[in-house]
JSON list of C-alpha atoms in Angstrom, two decimals:
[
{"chain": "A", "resi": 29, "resn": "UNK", "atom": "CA", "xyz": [-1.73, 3.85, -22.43]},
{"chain": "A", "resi": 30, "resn": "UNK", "atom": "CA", "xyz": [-3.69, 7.01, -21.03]},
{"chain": "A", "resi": 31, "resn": "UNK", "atom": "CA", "xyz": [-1.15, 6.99, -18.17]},
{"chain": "A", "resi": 32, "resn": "UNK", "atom": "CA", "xyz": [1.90, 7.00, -20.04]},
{"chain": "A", "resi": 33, "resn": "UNK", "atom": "CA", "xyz": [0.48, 9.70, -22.09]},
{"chain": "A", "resi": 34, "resn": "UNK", "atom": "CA", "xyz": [0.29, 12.28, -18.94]},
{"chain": "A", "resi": 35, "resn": "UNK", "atom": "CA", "xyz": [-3.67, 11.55, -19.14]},
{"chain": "A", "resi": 36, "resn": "UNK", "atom": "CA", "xyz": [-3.17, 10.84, -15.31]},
{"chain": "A", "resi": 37, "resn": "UNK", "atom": "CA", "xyz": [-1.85, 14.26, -14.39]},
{"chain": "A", "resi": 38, "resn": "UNK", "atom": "CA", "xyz": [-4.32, 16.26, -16.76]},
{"chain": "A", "resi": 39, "resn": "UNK", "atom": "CA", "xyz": [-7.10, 14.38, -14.33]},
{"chain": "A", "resi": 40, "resn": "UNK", "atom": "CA", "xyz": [-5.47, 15.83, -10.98]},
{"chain": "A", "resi": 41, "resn": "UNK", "atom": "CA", "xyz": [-5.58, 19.50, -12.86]},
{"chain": "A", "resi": 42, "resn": "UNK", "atom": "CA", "xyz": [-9.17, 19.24, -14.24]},
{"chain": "A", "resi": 43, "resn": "UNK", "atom": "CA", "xyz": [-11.01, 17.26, -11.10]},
{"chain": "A", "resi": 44, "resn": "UNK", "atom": "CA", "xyz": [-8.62, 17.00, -7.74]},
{"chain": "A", "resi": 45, "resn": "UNK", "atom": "CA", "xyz": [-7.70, 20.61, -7.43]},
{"chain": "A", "resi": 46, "resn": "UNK", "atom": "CA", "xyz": [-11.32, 22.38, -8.08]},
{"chain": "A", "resi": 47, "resn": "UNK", "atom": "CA", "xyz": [-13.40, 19.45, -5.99]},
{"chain": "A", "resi": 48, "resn": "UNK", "atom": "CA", "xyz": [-10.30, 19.98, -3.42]},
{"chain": "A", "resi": 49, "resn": "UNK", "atom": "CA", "xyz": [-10.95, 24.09, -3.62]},
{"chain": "A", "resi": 50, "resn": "UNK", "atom": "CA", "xyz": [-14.94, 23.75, -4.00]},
{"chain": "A", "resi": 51, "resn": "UNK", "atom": "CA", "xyz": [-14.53, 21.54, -0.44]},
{"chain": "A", "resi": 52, "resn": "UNK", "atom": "CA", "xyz": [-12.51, 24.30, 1.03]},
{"chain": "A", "resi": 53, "resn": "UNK", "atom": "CA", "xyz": [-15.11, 26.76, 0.02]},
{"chain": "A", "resi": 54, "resn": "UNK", "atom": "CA", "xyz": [-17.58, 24.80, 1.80]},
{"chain": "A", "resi": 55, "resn": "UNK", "atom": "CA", "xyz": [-15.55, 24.40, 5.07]},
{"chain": "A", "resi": 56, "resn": "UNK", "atom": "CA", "xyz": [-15.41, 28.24, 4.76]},
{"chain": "A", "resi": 57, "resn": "UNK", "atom": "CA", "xyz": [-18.50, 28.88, 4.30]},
{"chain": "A", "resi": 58, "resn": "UNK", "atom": "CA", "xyz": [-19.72, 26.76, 7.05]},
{"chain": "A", "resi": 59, "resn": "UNK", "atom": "CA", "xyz": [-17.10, 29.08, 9.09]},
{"chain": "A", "resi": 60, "resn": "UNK", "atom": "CA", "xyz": [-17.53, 32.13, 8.54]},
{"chain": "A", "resi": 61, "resn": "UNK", "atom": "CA", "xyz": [-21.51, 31.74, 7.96]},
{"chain": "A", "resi": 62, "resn": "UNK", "atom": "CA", "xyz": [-22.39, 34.75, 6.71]},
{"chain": "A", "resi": 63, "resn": "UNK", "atom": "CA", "xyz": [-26.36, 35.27, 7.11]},
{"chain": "A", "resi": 64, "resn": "UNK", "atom": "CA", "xyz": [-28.16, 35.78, 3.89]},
{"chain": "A", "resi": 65, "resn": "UNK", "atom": "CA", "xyz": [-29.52, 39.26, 2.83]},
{"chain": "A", "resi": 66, "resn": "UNK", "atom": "CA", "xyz": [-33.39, 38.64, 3.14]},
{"chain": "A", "resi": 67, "resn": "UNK", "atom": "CA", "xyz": [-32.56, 37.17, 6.84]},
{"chain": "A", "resi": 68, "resn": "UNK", "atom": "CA", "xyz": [-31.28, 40.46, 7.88]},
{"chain": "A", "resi": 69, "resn": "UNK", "atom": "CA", "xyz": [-33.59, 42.88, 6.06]},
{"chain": "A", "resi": 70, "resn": "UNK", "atom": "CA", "xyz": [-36.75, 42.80, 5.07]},
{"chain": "A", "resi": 71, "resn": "UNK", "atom": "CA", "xyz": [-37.34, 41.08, 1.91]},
{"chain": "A", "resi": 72, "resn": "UNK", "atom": "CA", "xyz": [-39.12, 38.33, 1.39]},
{"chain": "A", "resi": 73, "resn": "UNK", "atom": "CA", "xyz": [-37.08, 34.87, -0.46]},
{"chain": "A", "resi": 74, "resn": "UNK", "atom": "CA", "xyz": [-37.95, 33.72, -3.88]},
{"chain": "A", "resi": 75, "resn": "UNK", "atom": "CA", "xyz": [-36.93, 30.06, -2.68]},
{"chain": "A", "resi": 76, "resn": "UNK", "atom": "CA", "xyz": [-37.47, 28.89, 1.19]},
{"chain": "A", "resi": 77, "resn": "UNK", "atom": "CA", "xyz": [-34.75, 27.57, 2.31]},
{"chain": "A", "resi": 78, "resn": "UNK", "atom": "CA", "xyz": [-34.05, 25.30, 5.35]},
{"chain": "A", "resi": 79, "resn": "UNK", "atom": "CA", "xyz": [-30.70, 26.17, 6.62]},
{"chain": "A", "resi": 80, "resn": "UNK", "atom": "CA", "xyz": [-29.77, 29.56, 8.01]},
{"chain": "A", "resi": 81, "resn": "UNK", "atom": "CA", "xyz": [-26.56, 31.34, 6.47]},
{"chain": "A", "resi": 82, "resn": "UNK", "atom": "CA", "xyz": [-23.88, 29.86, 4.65]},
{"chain": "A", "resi": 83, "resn": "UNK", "atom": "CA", "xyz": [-24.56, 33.25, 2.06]},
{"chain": "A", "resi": 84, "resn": "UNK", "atom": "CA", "xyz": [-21.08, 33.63, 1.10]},
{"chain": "A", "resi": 85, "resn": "UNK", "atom": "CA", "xyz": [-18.41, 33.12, -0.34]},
{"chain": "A", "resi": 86, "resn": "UNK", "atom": "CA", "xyz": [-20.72, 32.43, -3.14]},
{"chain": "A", "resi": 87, "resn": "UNK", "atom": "CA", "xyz": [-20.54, 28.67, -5.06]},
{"chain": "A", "resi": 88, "resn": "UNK", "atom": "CA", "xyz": [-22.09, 29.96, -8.35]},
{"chain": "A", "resi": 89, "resn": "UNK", "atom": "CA", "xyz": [-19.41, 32.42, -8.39]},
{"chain": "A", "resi": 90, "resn": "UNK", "atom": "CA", "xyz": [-16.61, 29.65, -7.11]},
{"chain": "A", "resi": 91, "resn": "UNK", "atom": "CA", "xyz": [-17.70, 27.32, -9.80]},
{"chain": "A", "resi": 92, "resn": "UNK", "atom": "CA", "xyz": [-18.05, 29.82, -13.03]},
{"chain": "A", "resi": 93, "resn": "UNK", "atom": "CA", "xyz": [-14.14, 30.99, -11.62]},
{"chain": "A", "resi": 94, "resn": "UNK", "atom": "CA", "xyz": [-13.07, 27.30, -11.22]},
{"chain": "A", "resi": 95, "resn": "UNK", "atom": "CA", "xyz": [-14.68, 26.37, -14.89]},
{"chain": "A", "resi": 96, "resn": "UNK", "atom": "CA", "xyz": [-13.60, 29.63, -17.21]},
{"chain": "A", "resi": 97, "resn": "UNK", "atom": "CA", "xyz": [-9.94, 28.76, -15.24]},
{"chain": "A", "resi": 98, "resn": "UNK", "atom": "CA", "xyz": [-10.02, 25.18, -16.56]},
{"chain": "A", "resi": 99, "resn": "UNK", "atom": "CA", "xyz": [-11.40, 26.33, -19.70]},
{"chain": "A", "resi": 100, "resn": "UNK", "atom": "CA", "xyz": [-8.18, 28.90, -20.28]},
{"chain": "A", "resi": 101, "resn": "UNK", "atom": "CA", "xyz": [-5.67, 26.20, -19.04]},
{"chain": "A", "resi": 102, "resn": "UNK", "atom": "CA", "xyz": [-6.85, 23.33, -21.53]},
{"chain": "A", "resi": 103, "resn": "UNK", "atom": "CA", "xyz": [-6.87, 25.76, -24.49]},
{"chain": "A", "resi": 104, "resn": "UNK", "atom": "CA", "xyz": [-6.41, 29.69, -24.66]},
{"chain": "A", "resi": 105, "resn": "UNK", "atom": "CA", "xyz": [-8.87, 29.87, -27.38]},
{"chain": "A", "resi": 106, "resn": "UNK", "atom": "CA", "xyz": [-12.11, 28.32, -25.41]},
{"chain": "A", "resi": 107, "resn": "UNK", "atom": "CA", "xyz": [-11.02, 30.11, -22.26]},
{"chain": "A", "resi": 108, "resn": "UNK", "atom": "CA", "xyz": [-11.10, 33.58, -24.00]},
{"chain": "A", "resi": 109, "resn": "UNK", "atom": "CA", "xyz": [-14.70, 32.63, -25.54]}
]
């Protein structure tokens, strides 16, 4: 089976530890709620949005990190590219 061939711990790698981190994120975000730049200056949003802060640490940037990582670990070649 899948199990017996170490599928089992490949799925802990590639799901459990970057939903576990991107939760974290979000706890710290939450925390340290950082207010976003057109809420302190003068600039007006592209996209309203409903909820004040929560500007960094950034999610796009968390996710790219989180997916090029995976990418490199599974196979050197596609995580170079």
């Amino acid at each position: 089976t899948y199990l017996q061939l170490g599928l089992g711990q490949q799925v802990g790698v590639y799901v459990f530890i970057p939903a576990t981190g991107f939760v974290i994120l979000s706890l710290l975000r939450k925390k340290i709620n950082a207010p976003r730049p057109y809420e302190e200056w003068d600039i007006k949003p592209l996209l309203d949005r409903d909820s004040p802060g929560q500007s960094m640490p950034s999610r796009h940037v968390f996710s790219a990190t989180i997916i090029s990582m995976t990418c490199l670990h599974a196979s050197l070649t596609v995580g170079f590219i």
